[in-house]
XYZ file of C-alpha atoms in Angstrom:
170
model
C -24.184 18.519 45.591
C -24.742 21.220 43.008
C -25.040 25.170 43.194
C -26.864 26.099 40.321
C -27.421 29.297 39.130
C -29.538 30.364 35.965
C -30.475 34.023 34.922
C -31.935 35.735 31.704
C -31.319 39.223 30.309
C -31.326 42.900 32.323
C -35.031 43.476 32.162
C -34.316 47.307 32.274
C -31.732 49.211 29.646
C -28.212 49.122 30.076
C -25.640 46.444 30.177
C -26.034 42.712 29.978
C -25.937 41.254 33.697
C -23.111 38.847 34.496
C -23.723 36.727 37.873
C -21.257 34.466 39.458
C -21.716 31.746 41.549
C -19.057 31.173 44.139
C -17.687 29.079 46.779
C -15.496 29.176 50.101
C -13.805 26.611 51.822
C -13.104 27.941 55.505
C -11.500 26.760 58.795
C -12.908 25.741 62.349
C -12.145 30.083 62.705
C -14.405 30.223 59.491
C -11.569 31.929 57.569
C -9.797 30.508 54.671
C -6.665 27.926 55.077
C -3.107 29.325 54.798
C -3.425 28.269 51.249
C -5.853 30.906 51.122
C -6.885 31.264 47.070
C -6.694 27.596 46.420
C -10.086 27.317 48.917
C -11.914 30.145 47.139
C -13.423 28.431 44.205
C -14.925 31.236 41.902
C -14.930 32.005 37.420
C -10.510 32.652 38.250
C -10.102 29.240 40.263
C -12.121 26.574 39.110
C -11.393 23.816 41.645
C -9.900 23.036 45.193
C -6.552 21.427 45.563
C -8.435 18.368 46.968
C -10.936 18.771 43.900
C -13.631 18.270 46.060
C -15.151 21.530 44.637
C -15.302 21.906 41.130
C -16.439 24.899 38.899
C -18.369 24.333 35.491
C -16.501 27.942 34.136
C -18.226 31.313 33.685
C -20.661 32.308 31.447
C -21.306 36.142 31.223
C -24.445 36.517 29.679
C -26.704 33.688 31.161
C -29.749 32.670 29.218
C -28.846 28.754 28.873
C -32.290 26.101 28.896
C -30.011 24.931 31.699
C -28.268 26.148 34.804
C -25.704 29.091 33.057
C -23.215 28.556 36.129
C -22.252 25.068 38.584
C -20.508 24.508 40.983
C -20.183 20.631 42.165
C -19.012 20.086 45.677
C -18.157 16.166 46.418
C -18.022 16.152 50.269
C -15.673 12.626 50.236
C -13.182 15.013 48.771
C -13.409 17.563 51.171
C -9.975 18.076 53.211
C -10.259 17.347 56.948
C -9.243 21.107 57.672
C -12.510 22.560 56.058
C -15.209 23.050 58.254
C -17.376 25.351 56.443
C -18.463 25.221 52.745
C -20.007 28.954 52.065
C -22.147 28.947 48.392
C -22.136 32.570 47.742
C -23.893 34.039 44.384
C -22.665 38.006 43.260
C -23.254 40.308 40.301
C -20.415 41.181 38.308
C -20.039 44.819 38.379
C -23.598 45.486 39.880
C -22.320 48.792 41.372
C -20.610 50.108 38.697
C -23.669 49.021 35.868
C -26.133 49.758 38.628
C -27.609 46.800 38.777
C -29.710 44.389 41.023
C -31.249 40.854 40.767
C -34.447 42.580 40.872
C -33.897 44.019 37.245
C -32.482 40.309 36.173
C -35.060 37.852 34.603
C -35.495 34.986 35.616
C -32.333 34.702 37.952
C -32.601 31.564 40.482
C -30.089 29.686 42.482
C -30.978 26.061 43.332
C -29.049 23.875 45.636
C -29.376 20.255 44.878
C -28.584 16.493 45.388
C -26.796 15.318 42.103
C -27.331 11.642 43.055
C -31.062 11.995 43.972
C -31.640 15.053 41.626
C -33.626 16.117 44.876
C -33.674 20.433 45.251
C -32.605 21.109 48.960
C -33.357 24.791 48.302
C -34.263 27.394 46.059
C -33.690 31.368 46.047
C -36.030 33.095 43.460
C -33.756 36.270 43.189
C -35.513 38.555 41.423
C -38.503 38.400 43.547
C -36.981 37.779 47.257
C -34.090 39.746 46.826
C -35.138 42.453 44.715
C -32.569 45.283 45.936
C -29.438 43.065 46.768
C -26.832 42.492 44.490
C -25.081 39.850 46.654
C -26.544 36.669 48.429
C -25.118 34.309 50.671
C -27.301 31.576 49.979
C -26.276 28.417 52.146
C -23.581 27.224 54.142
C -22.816 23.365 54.823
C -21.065 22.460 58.072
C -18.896 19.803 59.212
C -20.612 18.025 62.174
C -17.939 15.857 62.776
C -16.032 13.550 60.688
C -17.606 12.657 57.351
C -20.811 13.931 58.596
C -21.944 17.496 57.408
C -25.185 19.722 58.070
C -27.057 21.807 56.055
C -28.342 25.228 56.297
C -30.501 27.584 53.929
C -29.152 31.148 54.418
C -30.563 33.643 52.305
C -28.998 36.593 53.180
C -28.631 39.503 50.486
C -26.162 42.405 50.783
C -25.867 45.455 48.601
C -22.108 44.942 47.897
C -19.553 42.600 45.720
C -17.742 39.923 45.708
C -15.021 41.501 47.788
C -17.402 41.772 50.719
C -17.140 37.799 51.150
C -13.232 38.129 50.353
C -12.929 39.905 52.944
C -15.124 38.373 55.644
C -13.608 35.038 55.115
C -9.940 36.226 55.823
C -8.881 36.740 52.094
C-alpha cells in the first residue's frame, strides 16, 4: 500500500505550508510497542525496524506533478505484535503560521494499492476539511494472522502532530 500525499502553495499570504504524512504502528492496547519511536514512522524516522513501513523523506514545500510525500507499508513485513497501522497526515507548524488545509491548494491524500495501482480512498483536504489542520485518515487492522482490514477514517482535528503522539502512548 501507499499513503500519498500531494499539496500546492498557501493560497492566502504568509508562509509556505509544509504537510507531513505519518504513520503509527500500535499494539492489541492500540499504543506503541516498548520500542516506542522505532513504530512511529514520520520525516525524523523513515522506516520500521521490520521495514515493513517505509518513508519516501520530506519535502517542505509540496508542488511535485507527483505525490510530494509516501509512505509504503508492505503488510508481509509487518511484525506479529502490530495490530494497528494508523496513516495520519499534519501541518507543520499550522498553529504557529496559522494555517489550515483549507488555505492549501490542491492538498489530497490518496490511499492506494501499489500492485493494482487501484485508489482505496481519497481525502480532498481543502474542501472536506477546510478548518482542520490534522487528519487521521485511515487505519488498517489486523484481523488475524496475515489477514488485515481496512477502514476509511476521515477524522480532522484542529491540533499537531503531538496530538497523535500522545494518543498512541508516545
Amino acid at each position: 500500500l501507499c499513503l500519498g500525499l500531494k499539496w500546492g502553495a498557501n493560497r492566502y499570504a504568509g508562509p509556505e505550508a509544509d504537510l507531513d504524512c505519518s504513520v503509527f504502528c500500535t499494539n492489541v492496547r492500540d499504543t506503541i510497542p516498548a520500542d516506542k519511536y522505532l513504530n512511529f514512522v514520520f520525516y525524523n524516522n523513515l522506516n520500521t525496524p521490520c521495514s515493513g513501513v517505509v518513508h519516501a523523506g520530506d519535502n517542505k514545500t509540496g508542488g511535485s506533478a507527483k505525490d510530494d510525500e509516501s509512505i509504503f507499508i508492505d503488510l508481509e513485513k509487518i511484525s506479529p505484535d502490530i495490530h494497528n497501522i494508523h496513516f495520519v497526515v499534519t501541518i507543520h507548524n499550522a498553529q504557529q503560521n496559522r494555517q489550515n488545509f483549507g488555505q492549501i491548494e490542491s492538498s489530497v491524500v490518496n490511499i492506494y494499492d501499489t500492485e493494482t495501482d487501484n485508489l482505496l480512498c481519497k481525502f480532498d483536504l481543502g474542501t472536506d476539511f477546510s478548518t482542520e489542520t490534522a487528519l487521521l485518515v485511515a487505519t488498517l487492522s489486523r484481523k488475524g494472522g496475515n489477514d488485515w482490514g481496512f477502514r476509511a477514517v476521515g477524522q480532522g482535528y484542529t491540533k499537531g502532530l503531538d496530538h497523535f503522539v500522545k494518543q498512541f502512548g508516545l
